[in-house]
Amino acid sequence: MRAGIPVVNLDRIFNTPQAYRCWVGGDNYGMGLNAGHYIGEKLKDKPNAKVVELAGLDNLELTKQRTQGFDDALKNYPNIEKVARQAADFTVESGQAKMAQLLQAQSSFDALWNHDDDQGVGALRAIEQAGRDDFLMVGGAGALSAFQAIKRDDGVLKATVLYPPTMAASAIDLARALGQGKGIGGLAEYEIPASITLYSAVVDKENVDQYMSTGFK
């Protein structure tokens, strides 16, 4: 930046705005919020509904934001109680181990929100091994494997909330616009914004075909 080279910062936030011209990233709070509302709408007519949460790394701020959004959404549904929460490590192995613990501790619940589709691969293994299909699952991020499972609709995974896998491509587009001195189409401003928070869309079987090409492997 001091050399006059504009920096487009992706996903993580630098500790000073002087280090970048534009930040583009996902909405962690929005992920939790939209997951909570999706589950809430599915369970709104069920008395004494129970949900569980498989979080990511608890020492990360983004994990706390995702949980906060989820909890805030559930406040709109007084019939729903979050009865358990386990923190995994965003890996397949941790997802499988922590989900197995949740399933052992909770003999019945109605919905699961899993923060991350990678650890969700392990979580789904644990669910299959336990022979459980008595609840719906919502994932997070936007993995191709999650989209494919949602499309097949033959298991518990019914939706995922995006931490958009397309953000790197968008960052490249923003860098190109900066280099060309252009703004963003559809906005009146001549300059690109200083920060762009991407929307955490809910992908379920109704719209999964639209998102299939964006899923990460």
JSON list of N, CA and C in Angstrom, two decimals, residues 31-32 52-68 70-71 82 84-99 102 112-120 123 137-140:
[
{"chain": "A", "resi": 31, "resn": "MET", "atom": "N", "xyz": [-24.19, -16.52, 8.77]},
{"chain": "A", "resi": 31, "resn": "MET", "atom": "CA", "xyz": [-24.30, -17.97, 8.61]},
{"chain": "A", "resi": 31, "resn": "MET", "atom": "C", "xyz": [-25.15, -18.57, 9.72]},
{"chain": "A", "resi": 32, "resn": "GLY", "atom": "N", "xyz": [-24.81, -18.22, 10.96]},
{"chain": "A", "resi": 32, "resn": "GLY", "atom": "CA", "xyz": [-25.56, -18.74, 12.10]},
{"chain": "A", "resi": 32, "resn": "GLY", "atom": "C", "xyz": [-27.00, -18.27, 12.09]},
{"chain": "A", "resi": 52, "resn": "VAL", "atom": "N", "xyz": [-29.29, -29.37, 18.21]},
{"chain": "A", "resi": 52, "resn": "VAL", "atom": "CA", "xyz": [-27.91, -29.47, 18.68]},
{"chain": "A", "resi": 52, "resn": "VAL", "atom": "C", "xyz": [-27.01, -28.76, 17.67]},
{"chain": "A", "resi": 53, "resn": "GLU", "atom": "N", "xyz": [-25.82, -28.38, 18.15]},
{"chain": "A", "resi": 53, "resn": "GLU", "atom": "CA", "xyz": [-24.90, -27.60, 17.33]},
{"chain": "A", "resi": 53, "resn": "GLU", "atom": "C", "xyz": [-23.51, -28.25, 17.34]},
{"chain": "A", "resi": 54, "resn": "LEU", "atom": "N", "xyz": [-22.96, -28.46, 16.14]},
{"chain": "A", "resi": 54, "resn": "LEU", "atom": "CA", "xyz": [-21.58, -28.93, 16.00]},
{"chain": "A", "resi": 54, "resn": "LEU", "atom": "C", "xyz": [-20.76, -27.76, 15.49]},
{"chain": "A", "resi": 55, "resn": "ALA", "atom": "N", "xyz": [-20.07, -27.10, 16.40]},
{"chain": "A", "resi": 55, "resn": "ALA", "atom": "CA", "xyz": [-19.35, -25.87, 16.08]},
{"chain": "A", "resi": 55, "resn": "ALA", "atom": "C", "xyz": [-17.95, -26.17, 15.54]},
{"chain": "A", "resi": 56, "resn": "GLY", "atom": "N", "xyz": [-17.22, -25.10, 15.22]},
{"chain": "A", "resi": 56, "resn": "GLY", "atom": "CA", "xyz": [-15.84, -25.25, 14.76]},
{"chain": "A", "resi": 56, "resn": "GLY", "atom": "C", "xyz": [-14.87, -25.09, 15.92]},
{"chain": "A", "resi": 57, "resn": "LEU", "atom": "N", "xyz": [-13.76, -24.43, 15.66]},
{"chain": "A", "resi": 57, "resn": "LEU", "atom": "CA", "xyz": [-12.76, -24.18, 16.70]},
{"chain": "A", "resi": 57, "resn": "LEU", "atom": "C", "xyz": [-13.24, -23.07, 17.62]},
{"chain": "A", "resi": 58, "resn": "ASP", "atom": "N", "xyz": [-13.36, -23.36, 18.90]},
{"chain": "A", "resi": 58, "resn": "ASP", "atom": "CA", "xyz": [-13.94, -22.39, 19.83]},
{"chain": "A", "resi": 58, "resn": "ASP", "atom": "C", "xyz": [-13.04, -21.18, 20.10]},
{"chain": "A", "resi": 59, "resn": "ASN", "atom": "N", "xyz": [-11.74, -21.30, 19.83]},
{"chain": "A", "resi": 59, "resn": "ASN", "atom": "CA", "xyz": [-10.86, -20.16, 20.09]},
{"chain": "A", "resi": 59, "resn": "ASN", "atom": "C", "xyz": [-10.84, -19.16, 18.93]},
{"chain": "A", "resi": 60, "resn": "LEU", "atom": "N", "xyz": [-11.61, -19.42, 17.88]},
{"chain": "A", "resi": 60, "resn": "LEU", "atom": "CA", "xyz": [-11.69, -18.50, 16.76]},
{"chain": "A", "resi": 60, "resn": "LEU", "atom": "C", "xyz": [-12.91, -17.59, 16.90]},
{"chain": "A", "resi": 61, "resn": "GLU", "atom": "N", "xyz": [-12.72, -16.31, 16.61]},
{"chain": "A", "resi": 61, "resn": "GLU", "atom": "CA", "xyz": [-13.81, -15.35, 16.69]},
{"chain": "A", "resi": 61, "resn": "GLU", "atom": "C", "xyz": [-14.94, -15.72, 15.74]},
{"chain": "A", "resi": 62, "resn": "LEU", "atom": "N", "xyz": [-14.59, -16.26, 14.58]},
{"chain": "A", "resi": 62, "resn": "LEU", "atom": "CA", "xyz": [-15.62, -16.61, 13.60]},
{"chain": "A", "resi": 62, "resn": "LEU", "atom": "C", "xyz": [-16.57, -17.69, 14.13]},
{"chain": "A", "resi": 63, "resn": "THR", "atom": "N", "xyz": [-16.04, -18.62, 14.93]},
{"chain": "A", "resi": 63, "resn": "THR", "atom": "CA", "xyz": [-16.89, -19.65, 15.53]},
{"chain": "A", "resi": 63, "resn": "THR", "atom": "C", "xyz": [-17.87, -19.03, 16.50]},
{"chain": "A", "resi": 64, "resn": "LYS", "atom": "N", "xyz": [-17.38, -18.09, 17.30]},
{"chain": "A", "resi": 64, "resn": "LYS", "atom": "CA", "xyz": [-18.25, -17.41, 18.26]},
{"chain": "A", "resi": 64, "resn": "LYS", "atom": "C", "xyz": [-19.35, -16.63, 17.53]},
{"chain": "A", "resi": 65, "resn": "GLN", "atom": "N", "xyz": [-19.00, -16.00, 16.40]},
{"chain": "A", "resi": 65, "resn": "GLN", "atom": "CA", "xyz": [-19.98, -15.23, 15.63]},
{"chain": "A", "resi": 65, "resn": "GLN", "atom": "C", "xyz": [-21.06, -16.14, 15.04]},
{"chain": "A", "resi": 66, "resn": "ARG", "atom": "N", "xyz": [-20.63, -17.31, 14.55]},
{"chain": "A", "resi": 66, "resn": "ARG", "atom": "CA", "xyz": [-21.60, -18.25, 13.98]},
{"chain": "A", "resi": 66, "resn": "ARG", "atom": "C", "xyz": [-22.58, -18.75, 15.05]},
{"chain": "A", "resi": 67, "resn": "THR", "atom": "N", "xyz": [-22.05, -19.05, 16.22]},
{"chain": "A", "resi": 67, "resn": "THR", "atom": "CA", "xyz": [-22.90, -19.50, 17.32]},
{"chain": "A", "resi": 67, "resn": "THR", "atom": "C", "xyz": [-23.84, -18.39, 17.77]},
{"chain": "A", "resi": 68, "resn": "GLN", "atom": "N", "xyz": [-23.34, -17.16, 17.86]},
{"chain": "A", "resi": 68, "resn": "GLN", "atom": "CA", "xyz": [-24.17, -16.04, 18.29]},
{"chain": "A", "resi": 68, "resn": "GLN", "atom": "C", "xyz": [-25.32, -15.80, 17.32]},
{"chain": "A", "resi": 70, "resn": "PHE", "atom": "N", "xyz": [-26.71, -17.99, 15.36]},
{"chain": "A", "resi": 70, "resn": "PHE", "atom": "CA", "xyz": [-27.63, -19.13, 15.49]},
{"chain": "A", "resi": 70, "resn": "PHE", "atom": "C", "xyz": [-28.52, -18.95, 16.72]},
{"chain": "A", "resi": 71, "resn": "ASP", "atom": "N", "xyz": [-27.90, -18.59, 17.84]},
{"chain": "A", "resi": 71, "resn": "ASP", "atom": "CA", "xyz": [-28.66, -18.40, 19.08]},
{"chain": "A", "resi": 71, "resn": "ASP", "atom": "C", "xyz": [-29.66, -17.25, 18.96]},
{"chain": "A", "resi": 82, "resn": "LYS", "atom": "N", "xyz": [-32.01, -25.30, 22.32]},
{"chain": "A", "resi": 82, "resn": "LYS", "atom": "CA", "xyz": [-30.72, -25.90, 21.97]},
{"chain": "A", "resi": 82, "resn": "LYS", "atom": "C", "xyz": [-30.26, -26.70, 23.18]},
{"chain": "A", "resi": 84, "resn": "ALA", "atom": "N", "xyz": [-27.66, -29.13, 23.20]},
{"chain": "A", "resi": 84, "resn": "ALA", "atom": "CA", "xyz": [-26.25, -29.55, 23.26]},
{"chain": "A", "resi": 84, "resn": "ALA", "atom": "C", "xyz": [-25.43, -28.82, 22.21]},
{"chain": "A", "resi": 85, "resn": "ARG", "atom": "N", "xyz": [-24.14, -28.67, 22.53]},
{"chain": "A", "resi": 85, "resn": "ARG", "atom": "CA", "xyz": [-23.20, -28.05, 21.59]},
{"chain": "A", "resi": 85, "resn": "ARG", "atom": "C", "xyz": [-21.83, -28.69, 21.79]},
{"chain": "A", "resi": 86, "resn": "GLN", "atom": "N", "xyz": [-21.21, -29.09, 20.70]},
{"chain": "A", "resi": 86, "resn": "GLN", "atom": "CA", "xyz": [-19.87, -29.63, 20.73]},
{"chain": "A", "resi": 86, "resn": "GLN", "atom": "C", "xyz": [-19.00, -28.83, 19.76]},
{"chain": "A", "resi": 87, "resn": "ALA", "atom": "N", "xyz": [-17.77, -28.55, 20.14]},
{"chain": "A", "resi": 87, "resn": "ALA", "atom": "CA", "xyz": [-16.84, -27.86, 19.25]},
{"chain": "A", "resi": 87, "resn": "ALA", "atom": "C", "xyz": [-15.90, -28.89, 18.62]},
{"chain": "A", "resi": 88, "resn": "ALA", "atom": "N", "xyz": [-15.82, -28.88, 17.30]},
{"chain": "A", "resi": 88, "resn": "ALA", "atom": "CA", "xyz": [-14.89, -29.73, 16.57]},
{"chain": "A", "resi": 88, "resn": "ALA", "atom": "C", "xyz": [-13.73, -28.86, 16.07]},
{"chain": "A", "resi": 89, "resn": "ASP", "atom": "N", "xyz": [-12.95, -29.35, 15.12]},
{"chain": "A", "resi": 89, "resn": "ASP", "atom": "CA", "xyz": [-11.76, -28.62, 14.67]},
{"chain": "A", "resi": 89, "resn": "ASP", "atom": "C", "xyz": [-11.74, -28.36, 13.17]},
{"chain": "A", "resi": 90, "resn": "PHE", "atom": "N", "xyz": [-12.92, -28.37, 12.54]},
{"chain": "A", "resi": 90, "resn": "PHE", "atom": "CA", "xyz": [-12.99, -28.13, 11.09]},
{"chain": "A", "resi": 90, "resn": "PHE", "atom": "C", "xyz": [-12.33, -29.23, 10.27]},
{"chain": "A", "resi": 91, "resn": "THR", "atom": "N", "xyz": [-12.19, -30.44, 10.83]},
{"chain": "A", "resi": 91, "resn": "THR", "atom": "CA", "xyz": [-11.62, -31.55, 10.06]},
{"chain": "A", "resi": 91, "resn": "THR", "atom": "C", "xyz": [-12.62, -32.69, 10.01]},
{"chain": "A", "resi": 92, "resn": "VAL", "atom": "N", "xyz": [-12.43, -33.58, 9.03]},
{"chain": "A", "resi": 92, "resn": "VAL", "atom": "CA", "xyz": [-13.31, -34.74, 8.89]},
{"chain": "A", "resi": 92, "resn": "VAL", "atom": "C", "xyz": [-13.25, -35.61, 10.15]},
{"chain": "A", "resi": 93, "resn": "GLU", "atom": "N", "xyz": [-12.02, -35.83, 10.64]},
{"chain": "A", "resi": 93, "resn": "GLU", "atom": "CA", "xyz": [-11.82, -36.70, 11.80]},
{"chain": "A", "resi": 93, "resn": "GLU", "atom": "C", "xyz": [-12.50, -36.14, 13.05]},
{"chain": "A", "resi": 94, "resn": "SER", "atom": "N", "xyz": [-12.31, -34.84, 13.30]},
{"chain": "A", "resi": 94, "resn": "SER", "atom": "CA", "xyz": [-12.92, -34.23, 14.48]},
{"chain": "A", "resi": 94, "resn": "SER", "atom": "C", "xyz": [-14.43, -34.20, 14.35]},
{"chain": "A", "resi": 95, "resn": "GLY", "atom": "N", "xyz": [-14.92, -33.96, 13.15]},
{"chain": "A", "resi": 95, "resn": "GLY", "atom": "CA", "xyz": [-16.37, -33.96, 12.94]},
{"chain": "A", "resi": 95, "resn": "GLY", "atom": "C", "xyz": [-16.99, -35.30, 13.27]},
{"chain": "A", "resi": 96, "resn": "GLN", "atom": "N", "xyz": [-16.30, -36.36, 12.86]},
{"chain": "A", "resi": 96, "resn": "GLN", "atom": "CA", "xyz": [-16.81, -37.71, 13.13]},
{"chain": "A", "resi": 96, "resn": "GLN", "atom": "C", "xyz": [-16.79, -38.02, 14.63]},
{"chain": "A", "resi": 97, "resn": "ALA", "atom": "N", "xyz": [-15.67, -37.69, 15.29]},
{"chain": "A", "resi": 97, "resn": "ALA", "atom": "CA", "xyz": [-15.53, -37.99, 16.71]},
{"chain": "A", "resi": 97, "resn": "ALA", "atom": "C", "xyz": [-16.51, -37.20, 17.56]},
{"chain": "A", "resi": 98, "resn": "LYS", "atom": "N", "xyz": [-16.61, -35.89, 17.30]},
{"chain": "A", "resi": 98, "resn": "LYS", "atom": "CA", "xyz": [-17.48, -35.04, 18.12]},
{"chain": "A", "resi": 98, "resn": "LYS", "atom": "C", "xyz": [-18.97, -35.33, 17.86]},
{"chain": "A", "resi": 99, "resn": "MET", "atom": "N", "xyz": [-19.29, -35.68, 16.61]},
{"chain": "A", "resi": 99, "resn": "MET", "atom": "CA", "xyz": [-20.68, -36.01, 16.30]},
{"chain": "A", "resi": 99, "resn": "MET", "atom": "C", "xyz": [-21.08, -37.32, 16.97]},
{"chain": "A", "resi": 102, "resn": "LEU", "atom": "N", "xyz": [-21.98, -36.47, 20.43]},
{"chain": "A", "resi": 102, "resn": "LEU", "atom": "CA", "xyz": [-23.30, -35.82, 20.50]},
{"chain": "A", "resi": 102, "resn": "LEU", "atom": "C", "xyz": [-24.42, -36.85, 20.39]},
{"chain": "A", "resi": 112, "resn": "LEU", "atom": "N", "xyz": [-29.87, -30.51, 13.58]},
{"chain": "A", "resi": 112, "resn": "LEU", "atom": "CA", "xyz": [-28.45, -30.30, 13.84]},
{"chain": "A", "resi": 112, "resn": "LEU", "atom": "C", "xyz": [-27.95, -29.20, 12.94]},
{"chain": "A", "resi": 113, "resn": "TRP", "atom": "N", "xyz": [-27.23, -28.23, 13.52]},
{"chain": "A", "resi": 113, "resn": "TRP", "atom": "CA", "xyz": [-26.49, -27.29, 12.69]},
{"chain": "A", "resi": 113, "resn": "TRP", "atom": "C", "xyz": [-25.00, -27.56, 12.85]},
{"chain": "A", "resi": 114, "resn": "ASN", "atom": "N", "xyz": [-24.37, -27.85, 11.71]},
{"chain": "A", "resi": 114, "resn": "ASN", "atom": "CA", "xyz": [-22.94, -28.10, 11.65]},
{"chain": "A", "resi": 114, "resn": "ASN", "atom": "C", "xyz": [-22.27, -26.91, 10.97]},
{"chain": "A", "resi": 115, "resn": "HIS", "atom": "N", "xyz": [-21.28, -26.30, 11.64]},
{"chain": "A", "resi": 115, "resn": "HIS", "atom": "CA", "xyz": [-20.66, -25.07, 11.16]},
{"chain": "A", "resi": 115, "resn": "HIS", "atom": "C", "xyz": [-19.90, -25.20, 9.84]},
{"chain": "A", "resi": 116, "resn": "ASP", "atom": "N", "xyz": [-19.48, -26.41, 9.48]},
{"chain": "A", "resi": 116, "resn": "ASP", "atom": "CA", "xyz": [-18.53, -26.53, 8.37]},
{"chain": "A", "resi": 116, "resn": "ASP", "atom": "C", "xyz": [-18.75, -27.83, 7.61]},
{"chain": "A", "resi": 117, "resn": "ASP", "atom": "N", "xyz": [-18.83, -27.72, 6.27]},
{"chain": "A", "resi": 117, "resn": "ASP", "atom": "CA", "xyz": [-19.11, -28.90, 5.45]},
{"chain": "A", "resi": 117, "resn": "ASP", "atom": "C", "xyz": [-17.98, -29.91, 5.44]},
{"chain": "A", "resi": 118, "resn": "ASP", "atom": "N", "xyz": [-16.73, -29.48, 5.66]},
{"chain": "A", "resi": 118, "resn": "ASP", "atom": "CA", "xyz": [-15.62, -30.44, 5.73]},
{"chain": "A", "resi": 118, "resn": "ASP", "atom": "C", "xyz": [-15.77, -31.34, 6.94]},
{"chain": "A", "resi": 119, "resn": "GLN", "atom": "N", "xyz": [-15.95, -30.74, 8.12]},
{"chain": "A", "resi": 119, "resn": "GLN", "atom": "CA", "xyz": [-16.17, -31.59, 9.30]},
{"chain": "A", "resi": 119, "resn": "GLN", "atom": "C", "xyz": [-17.51, -32.30, 9.21]},
{"chain": "A", "resi": 120, "resn": "GLY", "atom": "N", "xyz": [-18.39, -31.76, 8.36]},
{"chain": "A", "resi": 120, "resn": "GLY", "atom": "CA", "xyz": [-19.68, -32.40, 8.14]},
{"chain": "A", "resi": 120, "resn": "GLY", "atom": "C", "xyz": [-19.57, -33.76, 7.47]},
{"chain": "A", "resi": 123, "resn": "ALA", "atom": "N", "xyz": [-19.11, -35.89, 10.31]},
{"chain": "A", "resi": 123, "resn": "ALA", "atom": "CA", "xyz": [-20.36, -35.94, 11.07]},
{"chain": "A", "resi": 123, "resn": "ALA", "atom": "C", "xyz": [-21.36, -36.88, 10.41]},
{"chain": "A", "resi": 137, "resn": "MET", "atom": "N", "xyz": [-30.43, -31.99, 9.15]},
{"chain": "A", "resi": 137, "resn": "MET", "atom": "CA", "xyz": [-29.11, -31.39, 9.34]},
{"chain": "A", "resi": 137, "resn": "MET", "atom": "C", "xyz": [-28.93, -30.23, 8.38]},
{"chain": "A", "resi": 138, "resn": "VAL", "atom": "N", "xyz": [-28.34, -29.14, 8.88]},
{"chain": "A", "resi": 138, "resn": "VAL", "atom": "CA", "xyz": [-27.96, -27.99, 8.06]},
{"chain": "A", "resi": 138, "resn": "VAL", "atom": "C", "xyz": [-26.46, -27.83, 8.18]},
{"chain": "A", "resi": 139, "resn": "GLY", "atom": "N", "xyz": [-25.78, -27.73, 7.05]},
{"chain": "A", "resi": 139, "resn": "GLY", "atom": "CA", "xyz": [-24.33, -27.57, 7.03]},
{"chain": "A", "resi": 139, "resn": "GLY", "atom": "C", "xyz": [-23.93, -26.11, 6.90]},
{"chain": "A", "resi": 140, "resn": "GLY", "atom": "N", "xyz": [-22.63, -25.92, 6.64]},
{"chain": "A", "resi": 140, "resn": "GLY", "atom": "CA", "xyz": [-22.12, -24.57, 6.48]},
{"chain": "A", "resi": 140, "resn": "GLY", "atom": "C", "xyz": [-20.89, -24.52, 5.60]}
]
